[in-house]
């Protein structure tokens, strides 16, 4: 199988839902594979206690070796420990030979961190006999204060870079904040800024922006609202912490028939008027930015990320 990566602006496959599962989660890993998520993130970082890291690496590798060969499977990512922890090398030594589709790089601080991770992956792919660049990178771009100032530096950092996402929990701890959401569950200003920087950084890097987790997993209305706001603003998908969240994410981030029909009409109108700066459809004028957005809608409608 030739992996197309997760998604680029030139690709048709969009990842709508990324489900976290602890590497030592046992049956939760199997449930995640059957959850309908477009991607499963096998976690070696926050959900694994320090004394269980070594065991979790072995469990992650064993799971991946069995799962990668399954037909019509979700994308398989591994969230390793951050480069600053001293644990990332052992994580990569364990999981790279099992051929995950990507790693998720936490606490990334700009494009330099992706360059560093790229080099580590390249060396291990060569040792394992895996094609160079097979394993992609999704970076978590806002988990440290320093990372906020580097969110615009990811462009051209690595051909492996396949997406940017963001997180509020580690950032709120670093800032010394008492909370990151208000009483209604909406993010407070420092985290709204982080969200915007992730979105802009991903756009500048020509990769998708993936929205962060919604931790109140029993609140479906709140999850749907946050998914709809993320889609409205330009995020292509969202991370999940529970299988029950996947269906809402897939629904919200899948373009509806009316949106697809409108996008097709805009693309067709421009195709019929080569060189036009604007076209009229049903008494409404559409210009080139509308054409770009229409193509993005059709790209998102083109696939759901299964391998």
XYZ file of C-alpha atoms in Angstrom:
307
model
C 0.000 0.000 0.000
C 1.358 3.386 -0.971
C 0.381 5.781 1.798
C -1.066 9.062 0.571
C -0.325 10.738 3.885
C -3.059 12.262 5.973
C -4.066 15.151 3.764
C -2.516 18.006 1.881
C -4.099 20.827 -0.028
C -3.527 18.749 -3.168
C -4.963 15.530 -1.763
C -8.576 14.357 -1.730
C -8.600 12.463 1.541
C -9.618 14.455 4.596
C -9.369 13.248 8.157
C -12.433 14.255 10.147
C -11.941 12.408 13.422
C -8.806 11.433 15.366
C -9.482 9.153 18.343
C -6.955 8.934 21.180
C -6.421 5.555 22.842
C -3.781 4.706 25.475
C -1.166 2.322 24.109
C -1.838 0.060 27.081
C -5.605 0.299 26.602
C -6.056 -3.351 25.640
C -9.572 -3.882 24.282
C -9.998 -0.112 23.882
C -7.625 -0.309 20.932
C -9.855 -2.827 19.180
C -12.923 -0.719 19.941
C -11.176 2.317 18.504
C -10.490 0.465 15.255
C -14.217 -0.235 14.947
C -15.355 3.213 16.080
C -15.628 4.779 12.643
C -12.831 7.229 13.371
C -10.779 8.256 10.373
C -7.622 8.011 12.472
C -6.660 6.254 15.691
C -3.919 7.847 17.794
C -2.072 5.284 19.921
C -0.890 7.355 22.845
C 2.489 6.966 24.536
C 2.437 10.400 26.164
C -0.062 11.867 28.642
C -2.198 8.773 29.190
C 0.776 6.579 30.109
C 2.339 6.789 33.568
C 6.152 7.103 33.626
C 6.653 3.644 35.076
C 4.556 2.126 32.268
C 6.245 3.820 29.305
C 8.514 0.890 28.411
C 5.692 -1.644 28.542
C 3.403 0.654 26.562
C 5.968 0.936 23.754
C 5.942 -2.814 23.299
C 2.155 -2.938 23.364
C 1.931 -0.126 20.798
C 4.342 -1.882 18.446
C 2.520 -5.201 18.738
C -0.829 -3.546 18.064
C 0.481 -1.648 15.039
C 2.114 -4.694 13.471
C -1.229 -6.468 13.504
C -3.392 -3.487 12.607
C -1.499 -1.963 9.671
C -2.339 -4.878 7.393
C -6.083 -4.693 7.950
C -8.243 -3.708 5.011
C -10.271 -0.480 5.120
C -8.644 0.531 8.368
C -8.333 4.009 9.868
C -5.033 5.841 9.673
C -2.766 4.822 12.533
C -0.799 7.465 14.408
C 1.368 7.252 17.506
C 1.643 10.191 19.864
C 5.194 9.945 21.093
C 6.645 11.815 24.045
C 8.023 15.267 23.339
C 11.538 15.786 22.050
C 12.401 17.637 25.260
C 11.600 14.651 27.505
C 14.423 12.339 26.468
C 11.832 9.611 25.809
C 11.177 10.195 22.116
C 14.098 8.118 20.831
C 12.973 5.016 22.688
C 9.403 5.603 21.479
C 10.555 5.798 17.862
C 12.872 2.806 18.208
C 9.862 0.753 19.257
C 7.161 1.951 16.867
C 8.881 2.873 13.591
C 9.519 -0.784 12.584
C 5.767 -1.370 13.012
C 5.107 1.165 10.201
C 2.552 3.603 11.624
C 1.124 6.065 9.124
C 2.291 9.011 11.217
C 3.562 10.180 14.535
C 1.931 12.949 16.512
C 4.602 15.274 17.883
C 3.561 16.900 21.169
C 4.902 20.165 22.543
C 6.344 21.024 19.151
C 8.061 24.386 19.077
C 7.961 25.454 15.460
C 9.359 24.057 12.264
C 12.721 23.276 13.868
C 11.046 20.587 15.977
C 9.583 18.998 12.853
C 12.989 19.060 11.154
C 14.431 17.306 14.218
C 11.676 14.678 14.235
C 12.065 14.176 10.484
C 15.763 13.322 10.928
C 14.976 10.830 13.667
C 12.336 9.158 11.509
C 14.560 9.056 8.416
C 17.339 7.234 10.260
C 14.973 4.668 11.694
C 13.116 4.136 8.434
C 16.437 3.385 6.752
C 17.386 0.870 9.439
C 13.959 -0.801 9.221
C 13.923 -0.908 5.417
C 10.954 1.439 5.196
C 10.685 3.909 2.317
C 11.956 7.353 3.243
C 9.073 9.620 4.176
C 6.546 6.829 4.727
C 5.798 7.992 8.267
C 4.207 11.432 8.391
C 4.163 14.003 11.204
C 1.225 15.802 12.803
C 2.512 18.459 15.186
C 0.754 19.822 18.260
C 1.648 23.453 17.824
C 0.484 25.330 20.944
C 1.308 23.371 24.088
C 4.042 25.704 25.350
C 4.211 29.472 25.565
C 7.247 29.496 23.267
C 5.344 27.453 20.697
C 2.799 30.248 20.258
C 5.512 32.555 18.946
C 6.694 29.889 16.461
C 3.374 28.800 14.985
C 4.186 30.496 11.702
C 7.441 28.625 11.099
C 6.181 25.219 9.942
C 6.066 25.887 6.209
C 8.656 23.851 4.260
C 9.936 22.278 7.475
C 9.409 18.744 6.159
C 7.502 16.945 3.438
C 6.335 14.654 6.239
C 4.286 17.399 7.887
C 0.660 16.410 7.328
C -1.247 18.551 9.786
C -1.151 20.906 12.749
C -3.301 20.662 15.816
C -3.398 22.470 19.125
C -3.930 21.826 22.807
C -5.075 23.833 25.799
C -4.317 21.616 28.780
C -0.518 21.768 28.807
C -0.593 25.417 27.796
C -2.889 26.369 30.668
C -0.559 24.599 33.107
C 2.455 26.431 31.703
C 0.685 29.790 31.866
C -0.382 29.150 35.449
C -4.030 29.605 34.543
C -6.891 28.527 36.778
C -9.060 27.439 33.844
C -9.054 27.301 30.065
C -12.835 27.362 29.487
C -15.611 29.543 30.879
C -18.742 28.368 32.676
C -20.463 27.692 29.335
C -17.595 25.500 28.121
C -16.124 28.033 25.680
C -12.403 28.662 25.530
C -11.016 31.699 27.293
C -8.961 34.279 25.410
C -5.432 32.774 25.745
C -6.682 29.515 24.219
C -8.729 31.245 21.542
C -5.445 32.862 20.537
C -3.706 29.468 20.466
C -6.525 28.088 18.319
C -6.211 30.948 15.834
C -2.435 30.595 15.674
C -2.770 26.886 14.916
C -5.282 27.624 12.166
C -3.123 30.337 10.621
C 0.067 28.297 11.024
C -1.489 25.312 9.287
C -2.747 27.472 6.434
C 0.686 29.044 6.038
C 2.259 25.576 6.011
C -0.302 24.293 3.462
C -1.495 21.499 5.730
C -4.844 20.886 7.449
C -5.675 22.328 10.840
C -7.148 19.811 13.280
C -9.159 21.082 16.244
C -8.345 20.062 19.801
C -10.293 17.698 22.052
C -13.632 18.393 23.717
C -13.220 16.834 27.128
C -16.884 16.772 28.236
C -17.534 13.649 26.200
C -21.106 13.162 27.458
C -22.149 16.632 26.245
C -23.115 15.937 22.639
C -24.673 19.358 22.090
C -21.510 21.092 23.261
C -19.363 18.853 21.081
C -21.509 19.523 18.021
C -21.370 23.260 18.606
C -17.581 23.198 18.909
C -17.254 21.020 15.783
C -19.482 23.364 13.803
C -17.497 26.398 14.929
C -14.258 24.639 13.989
C -15.550 23.704 10.523
C -16.846 27.242 10.006
C -13.445 28.701 10.799
C -11.438 26.357 8.584
C -10.500 23.296 10.644
C -10.818 20.057 8.688
C -11.328 17.686 11.625
C -11.153 17.272 15.379
C -9.510 15.035 17.976
C -11.637 12.779 20.186
C -11.119 11.220 23.589
C -14.079 8.809 23.466
C -15.587 6.668 20.687
C -18.992 8.252 21.344
C -17.666 11.536 19.935
C -16.683 10.129 16.545
C -20.094 10.060 14.860
C -20.743 13.745 15.574
C -17.328 14.728 14.239
C -17.739 12.701 11.075
C -21.168 14.178 10.495
C -20.170 17.806 11.035
C -16.948 17.657 9.028
C -18.555 15.849 6.077
C -19.909 18.389 3.556
C -23.687 18.193 3.182
C -25.304 17.547 -0.233
C -26.399 21.160 -0.603
C -22.878 22.414 0.096
C -21.444 19.959 -2.433
C -23.998 20.988 -5.053
C -23.212 24.671 -4.532
C -19.465 23.995 -4.733
C -19.870 22.009 -7.953
C -21.919 24.824 -9.465
C -19.230 27.380 -8.620
C -16.455 25.202 -10.068
C -18.499 24.531 -13.206
C -19.279 28.209 -13.690
C -15.635 29.181 -13.544
C -14.708 26.309 -15.862
C -17.221 27.633 -18.374
C -15.720 31.128 -18.164
C -11.924 30.695 -18.401
C -10.053 33.712 -17.109
C -13.086 35.235 -15.410
C -12.504 36.955 -12.095
C -16.099 36.460 -11.015
C -19.177 34.567 -12.143
C -22.880 34.928 -11.444
C -25.036 32.026 -10.280
C -28.693 32.578 -9.479
C -28.230 36.297 -9.068
C -25.246 35.935 -6.693
C -21.707 36.895 -7.661
C -18.826 34.563 -6.791
C -15.159 35.511 -7.121
C -11.894 33.570 -7.044
C -11.791 33.088 -3.234
C -15.214 31.440 -3.520
C -13.746 29.108 -6.153
C -10.898 28.153 -3.817
C -13.351 27.416 -1.002
C -15.551 25.404 -3.359
C -12.613 23.231 -4.328
C -11.823 22.699 -0.649
C -15.399 21.553 -0.013
C -15.176 19.075 -2.879
C -11.827 17.881 -1.563
C -13.333 17.207 1.849
C -16.198 15.358 0.192
C -13.789 13.164 -1.752
C -12.929 10.628 0.961
C -13.146 9.789 4.645
C -9.590 8.771 5.360
C -9.818 4.991 5.465
C -6.765 3.153 4.158
